[in-house]
Amino acid sequence: RIAFASALVAVTFVLCITTFAILMAMQSQRIARERDQADQERQQAQKVSRVALNVVAIADPSESFGNDVSGSKLLEQAAKSIERELSDQPAARARLLQALGRVYVRRGDFRSSITHLRNAVREFSEMNGADNEALMAIAYLTFALRMSGDFQGARQAAVGGHELAKR
């Protein structure tokens, strides 16, 4: 009877230790995933910051050798910097390309707008869970195409957006 009770206590103790070890391993994995995600977000933020710094640097008279820098030049620099610095960050690149495309629409430069918005749509379409962002980019693209006089292209983009929205 005493041996049975001792064995029961020993088995219970082993089960508790095993459960504790399993829970600690699961917690360790979760912490490692969160650390890796935070690391990726930090790297993305640093790259986006570099893009912004590159754009601002061109407006600095010491960088541009005293030449007045136009808004067009700043936008061109932004586009180059986005492509160079964010080649491995599709989400950030797509968002910035979409923003750039919207700026070009407002400036009336529909050709540049269409190029950047098409790239943004492509990037968003290749990402999981970015359907809403892709739809917004398609809406801007449709508008830019329509304003540029490409009604057939605008219609095709709108149909593509409709198909995406139905999914």
PDB file of C-alpha atoms in Angstrom:
ATOM      1  CA  ARG A   1       0.000   0.000   0.000  1.00  0.00           C
ATOM      2  CA  ILE A   2       2.818   2.416   0.873  1.00  0.00           C
ATOM      3  CA  ALA A   3       4.721   1.346  -2.248  1.00  0.00           C
ATOM      4  CA  PHE A   4       1.658   2.076  -4.398  1.00  0.00           C
ATOM      5  CA  ALA A   5       1.271   5.558  -2.882  1.00  0.00           C
ATOM      6  CA  SER A   6       4.986   6.254  -3.394  1.00  0.00           C
ATOM      7  CA  ALA A   7       4.774   5.121  -7.011  1.00  0.00           C
ATOM      8  CA  LEU A   8       1.710   7.303  -7.571  1.00  0.00           C
ATOM      9  CA  VAL A   9       3.497  10.346  -6.127  1.00  0.00           C
ATOM     10  CA  ALA A  10       6.561   9.629  -8.291  1.00  0.00           C
ATOM     11  CA  VAL A  11       4.460   9.265 -11.477  1.00  0.00           C
ATOM     12  CA  THR A  12       2.558  12.461 -10.665  1.00  0.00           C
ATOM     13  CA  PHE A  13       5.848  14.278 -10.094  1.00  0.00           C
ATOM     14  CA  VAL A  14       7.261  13.038 -13.414  1.00  0.00           C
ATOM     15  CA  LEU A  15       4.067  14.084 -15.224  1.00  0.00           C
ATOM     16  CA  CYS A  16       4.250  17.549 -13.685  1.00  0.00           C
ATOM     17  CA  ILE A  17       7.907  17.952 -14.653  1.00  0.00           C
ATOM     18  CA  THR A  18       7.196  16.714 -18.203  1.00  0.00           C
ATOM     19  CA  THR A  19       4.221  19.071 -18.563  1.00  0.00           C
ATOM     20  CA  PHE A  20       6.327  21.948 -17.276  1.00  0.00           C
ATOM     21  CA  ALA A  21       9.110  21.130 -19.759  1.00  0.00           C
ATOM     22  CA  ILE A  22       6.643  20.981 -22.664  1.00  0.00           C
ATOM     23  CA  LEU A  23       5.068  24.298 -21.681  1.00  0.00           C
ATOM     24  CA  MET A  24       8.495  25.927 -21.381  1.00  0.00           C
ATOM     25  CA  ALA A  25       9.489  24.647 -24.842  1.00  0.00           C
ATOM     26  CA  MET A  26       6.261  26.018 -26.337  1.00  0.00           C
ATOM     27  CA  GLN A  27       6.796  29.361 -24.604  1.00  0.00           C
ATOM     28  CA  SER A  28      10.371  29.476 -25.865  1.00  0.00           C
ATOM     29  CA  GLN A  29       9.223  28.883 -29.450  1.00  0.00           C
ATOM     30  CA  ARG A  30       6.581  31.619 -29.175  1.00  0.00           C
ATOM     31  CA  ILE A  31       9.128  34.067 -27.801  1.00  0.00           C
ATOM     32  CA  ALA A  32      11.565  33.200 -30.597  1.00  0.00           C
ATOM     33  CA  ARG A  33       8.838  33.796 -33.233  1.00  0.00           C
ATOM     34  CA  GLU A  34       7.931  37.151 -31.696  1.00  0.00           C
ATOM     35  CA  ARG A  35      11.609  38.120 -31.530  1.00  0.00           C
ATOM     36  CA  ASP A  36      12.087  37.228 -35.196  1.00  0.00           C
ATOM     37  CA  GLN A  37       8.988  39.183 -36.190  1.00  0.00           C
ATOM     38  CA  ALA A  38      10.158  42.218 -34.209  1.00  0.00           C
ATOM     39  CA  ASP A  39      13.549  41.904 -35.896  1.00  0.00           C
ATOM     40  CA  GLN A  40      11.933  41.879 -39.347  1.00  0.00           C
ATOM     41  CA  GLU A  41       9.793  44.893 -38.495  1.00  0.00           C
ATOM     42  CA  ARG A  42      12.858  46.743 -37.200  1.00  0.00           C
ATOM     43  CA  GLN A  43      14.747  46.001 -40.423  1.00  0.00           C
ATOM     44  CA  GLN A  44      11.781  47.153 -42.498  1.00  0.00           C
ATOM     45  CA  ALA A  45      11.521  50.371 -40.499  1.00  0.00           C
ATOM     46  CA  GLN A  46      15.225  51.018 -40.993  1.00  0.00           C
ATOM     47  CA  LYS A  47      14.927  50.543 -44.741  1.00  0.00           C
ATOM     48  CA  VAL A  48      11.885  52.800 -45.002  1.00  0.00           C
ATOM     49  CA  SER A  49      13.781  55.366 -42.953  1.00  0.00           C
ATOM     50  CA  ARG A  50      16.706  55.135 -45.395  1.00  0.00           C
ATOM     51  CA  VAL A  51      14.320  55.780 -48.279  1.00  0.00           C
ATOM     52  CA  ALA A  52      13.015  58.895 -46.541  1.00  0.00           C
ATOM     53  CA  LEU A  53      16.535  60.068 -45.729  1.00  0.00           C
ATOM     54  CA  ASN A  54      17.637  59.578 -49.335  1.00  0.00           C
ATOM     55  CA  VAL A  55      14.739  61.702 -50.552  1.00  0.00           C
ATOM     56  CA  VAL A  56      15.368  64.427 -47.999  1.00  0.00           C
ATOM     57  CA  ALA A  57      19.093  64.405 -48.738  1.00  0.00           C
ATOM     58  CA  ILE A  58      18.520  65.440 -52.337  1.00  0.00           C
ATOM     59  CA  ALA A  59      16.785  68.614 -51.118  1.00  0.00           C
ATOM     60  CA  ASP A  60      19.822  69.476 -48.955  1.00  0.00           C
ATOM     61  CA  PRO A  61      21.810  72.224 -50.737  1.00  0.00           C
ATOM     62  CA  SER A  62      25.097  70.617 -49.726  1.00  0.00           C
ATOM     63  CA  GLU A  63      24.008  67.359 -51.370  1.00  0.00           C
ATOM     64  CA  SER A  64      22.559  68.949 -54.500  1.00  0.00           C
ATOM     65  CA  PHE A  65      25.451  71.408 -54.859  1.00  0.00           C
ATOM     66  CA  GLY A  66      23.219  74.425 -54.337  1.00  0.00           C
ATOM     67  CA  ASN A  67      20.872  73.558 -57.206  1.00  0.00           C
ATOM     68  CA  ASP A  68      17.215  74.055 -56.549  1.00  0.00           C
ATOM     69  CA  VAL A  69      15.563  70.676 -56.447  1.00  0.00           C
ATOM     70  CA  SER A  70      12.104  70.338 -57.923  1.00  0.00           C
ATOM     71  CA  GLY A  71       9.281  68.185 -56.659  1.00  0.00           C
ATOM     72  CA  SER A  72       9.697  66.031 -59.751  1.00  0.00           C
ATOM     73  CA  LYS A  73      13.332  65.399 -58.901  1.00  0.00           C
ATOM     74  CA  LEU A  74      12.384  64.455 -55.339  1.00  0.00           C
ATOM     75  CA  LEU A  75       9.769  62.014 -56.625  1.00  0.00           C
ATOM     76  CA  GLU A  76      12.233  60.467 -59.073  1.00  0.00           C
ATOM     77  CA  GLN A  77      14.735  60.041 -56.248  1.00  0.00           C
ATOM     78  CA  ALA A  78      12.032  58.501 -54.060  1.00  0.00           C
ATOM     79  CA  ALA A  79      11.148  55.967 -56.767  1.00  0.00           C
ATOM     80  CA  LYS A  80      14.800  54.976 -57.235  1.00  0.00           C
ATOM     81  CA  SER A  81      15.343  54.726 -53.502  1.00  0.00           C
ATOM     82  CA  ILE A  82      12.212  52.607 -53.031  1.00  0.00           C
ATOM     83  CA  GLU A  83      13.364  50.145 -55.683  1.00  0.00           C
ATOM     84  CA  ARG A  84      16.930  50.023 -54.349  1.00  0.00           C
ATOM     85  CA  GLU A  85      16.331  49.950 -50.595  1.00  0.00           C
ATOM     86  CA  LEU A  86      13.129  47.916 -50.401  1.00  0.00           C
ATOM     87  CA  SER A  87      13.762  45.159 -52.939  1.00  0.00           C
ATOM     88  CA  ASP A  88      13.341  42.560 -50.170  1.00  0.00           C
ATOM     89  CA  GLN A  89      10.395  44.283 -48.452  1.00  0.00           C
ATOM     90  CA  PRO A  90       7.406  43.839 -50.801  1.00  0.00           C
ATOM     91  CA  ALA A  91       4.773  45.194 -48.385  1.00  0.00           C
ATOM     92  CA  ALA A  92       6.620  48.424 -47.647  1.00  0.00           C
ATOM     93  CA  ARG A  93       7.609  48.805 -51.299  1.00  0.00           C
ATOM     94  CA  ALA A  94       4.000  48.345 -52.465  1.00  0.00           C
ATOM     95  CA  ARG A  95       2.662  50.896 -49.972  1.00  0.00           C
ATOM     96  CA  LEU A  96       5.261  53.487 -50.942  1.00  0.00           C
ATOM     97  CA  LEU A  97       4.749  52.860 -54.665  1.00  0.00           C
ATOM     98  CA  GLN A  98       1.014  53.333 -54.162  1.00  0.00           C
ATOM     99  CA  ALA A  99       1.638  56.606 -52.309  1.00  0.00           C
ATOM    100  CA  LEU A 100       3.992  57.723 -55.083  1.00  0.00           C
ATOM    101  CA  GLY A 101       1.377  56.832 -57.695  1.00  0.00           C
ATOM    102  CA  ARG A 102      -1.243  58.915 -55.885  1.00  0.00           C
ATOM    103  CA  VAL A 103       1.126  61.892 -55.756  1.00  0.00           C
ATOM    104  CA  TYR A 104       1.786  61.616 -59.492  1.00  0.00           C
ATOM    105  CA  VAL A 105      -1.993  61.530 -60.144  1.00  0.00           C
ATOM    106  CA  ARG A 106      -2.421  64.752 -58.181  1.00  0.00           C
ATOM    107  CA  ARG A 107       0.427  66.316 -60.155  1.00  0.00           C
ATOM    108  CA  GLY A 108      -1.241  65.283 -63.430  1.00  0.00           C
ATOM    109  CA  ASP A 109       1.660  62.986 -64.419  1.00  0.00           C
ATOM    110  CA  PHE A 110      -0.505  60.015 -65.298  1.00  0.00           C
ATOM    111  CA  ARG A 111       2.187  58.020 -67.100  1.00  0.00           C
ATOM    112  CA  SER A 112       4.401  57.886 -64.001  1.00  0.00           C
ATOM    113  CA  SER A 113       1.354  57.328 -61.801  1.00  0.00           C
ATOM    114  CA  ILE A 114       0.205  54.370 -63.862  1.00  0.00           C
ATOM    115  CA  THR A 115       3.658  52.779 -63.775  1.00  0.00           C
ATOM    116  CA  HIS A 116       3.943  53.014 -59.981  1.00  0.00           C
ATOM    117  CA  LEU A 117       0.349  51.984 -59.346  1.00  0.00           C
ATOM    118  CA  ARG A 118       0.673  48.932 -61.608  1.00  0.00           C
ATOM    119  CA  ASN A 119       3.773  47.909 -59.689  1.00  0.00           C
ATOM    120  CA  ALA A 120       1.914  48.408 -56.388  1.00  0.00           C
ATOM    121  CA  VAL A 121      -1.036  46.326 -57.616  1.00  0.00           C
ATOM    122  CA  ARG A 122       1.356  43.553 -58.708  1.00  0.00           C
ATOM    123  CA  GLU A 123       3.143  43.588 -55.330  1.00  0.00           C
ATOM    124  CA  PHE A 124      -0.097  43.563 -53.320  1.00  0.00           C
ATOM    125  CA  SER A 125      -1.560  40.807 -55.497  1.00  0.00           C
ATOM    126  CA  GLU A 126       1.410  38.568 -54.778  1.00  0.00           C
ATOM    127  CA  MET A 127       1.059  39.013 -51.006  1.00  0.00           C
ATOM    128  CA  ASN A 128      -1.248  36.970 -48.790  1.00  0.00           C
ATOM    129  CA  GLY A 129      -3.828  38.993 -46.898  1.00  0.00           C
ATOM    130  CA  ALA A 130      -3.333  42.221 -48.874  1.00  0.00           C
ATOM    131  CA  ASP A 131      -6.551  42.120 -50.886  1.00  0.00           C
ATOM    132  CA  ASN A 132      -7.899  45.375 -49.420  1.00  0.00           C
ATOM    133  CA  GLU A 133      -4.668  47.193 -50.197  1.00  0.00           C
ATOM    134  CA  ALA A 134      -4.647  45.695 -53.697  1.00  0.00           C
ATOM    135  CA  LEU A 135      -8.220  46.917 -54.225  1.00  0.00           C
ATOM    136  CA  MET A 136      -7.256  50.446 -53.164  1.00  0.00           C
ATOM    137  CA  ALA A 137      -4.293  50.410 -55.550  1.00  0.00           C
ATOM    138  CA  ILE A 138      -6.569  49.143 -58.337  1.00  0.00           C
ATOM    139  CA  ALA A 139      -9.035  51.961 -57.626  1.00  0.00           C
ATOM    140  CA  TYR A 140      -6.261  54.558 -57.921  1.00  0.00           C
ATOM    141  CA  LEU A 141      -4.929  52.834 -61.044  1.00  0.00           C
ATOM    142  CA  THR A 142      -8.393  52.834 -62.617  1.00  0.00           C
ATOM    143  CA  PHE A 143      -8.723  56.543 -61.906  1.00  0.00           C
ATOM    144  CA  ALA A 144      -5.258  57.319 -63.350  1.00  0.00           C
ATOM    145  CA  LEU A 145      -5.962  55.294 -66.482  1.00  0.00           C
ATOM    146  CA  ARG A 146      -9.313  57.011 -66.963  1.00  0.00           C
ATOM    147  CA  MET A 147      -7.784  60.467 -66.456  1.00  0.00           C
ATOM    148  CA  SER A 148      -5.033  59.640 -68.964  1.00  0.00           C
ATOM    149  CA  GLY A 149      -7.676  58.755 -71.563  1.00  0.00           C
ATOM    150  CA  ASP A 150      -7.045  54.995 -71.480  1.00  0.00           C
ATOM    151  CA  PHE A 151     -10.665  53.996 -70.979  1.00  0.00           C
ATOM    152  CA  GLN A 152     -10.102  50.394 -72.084  1.00  0.00           C
ATOM    153  CA  GLY A 153      -7.244  50.007 -69.589  1.00  0.00           C
ATOM    154  CA  ALA A 154      -9.382  51.595 -66.869  1.00  0.00           C
ATOM    155  CA  ARG A 155     -12.179  49.150 -67.640  1.00  0.00           C
ATOM    156  CA  GLN A 156      -9.798  46.178 -67.505  1.00  0.00           C
ATOM    157  CA  ALA A 157      -8.375  47.346 -64.181  1.00  0.00           C
ATOM    158  CA  ALA A 158     -11.887  47.833 -62.781  1.00  0.00           C
ATOM    159  CA  VAL A 159     -12.908  44.338 -63.898  1.00  0.00           C
ATOM    160  CA  GLY A 160      -9.772  42.932 -62.247  1.00  0.00           C
ATOM    161  CA  GLY A 161     -10.681  44.761 -59.052  1.00  0.00           C
ATOM    162  CA  HIS A 162     -14.227  43.433 -59.226  1.00  0.00           C
ATOM    163  CA  GLU A 163     -12.907  39.857 -59.597  1.00  0.00           C
ATOM    164  CA  LEU A 164     -10.604  40.352 -56.624  1.00  0.00           C
ATOM    165  CA  ALA A 165     -13.436  41.792 -54.514  1.00  0.00           C
ATOM    166  CA  LYS A 166     -15.640  38.762 -55.262  1.00  0.00           C
ATOM    167  CA  ARG A 167     -13.057  36.341 -53.795  1.00  0.00           C
TER     168      ARG A 167
END
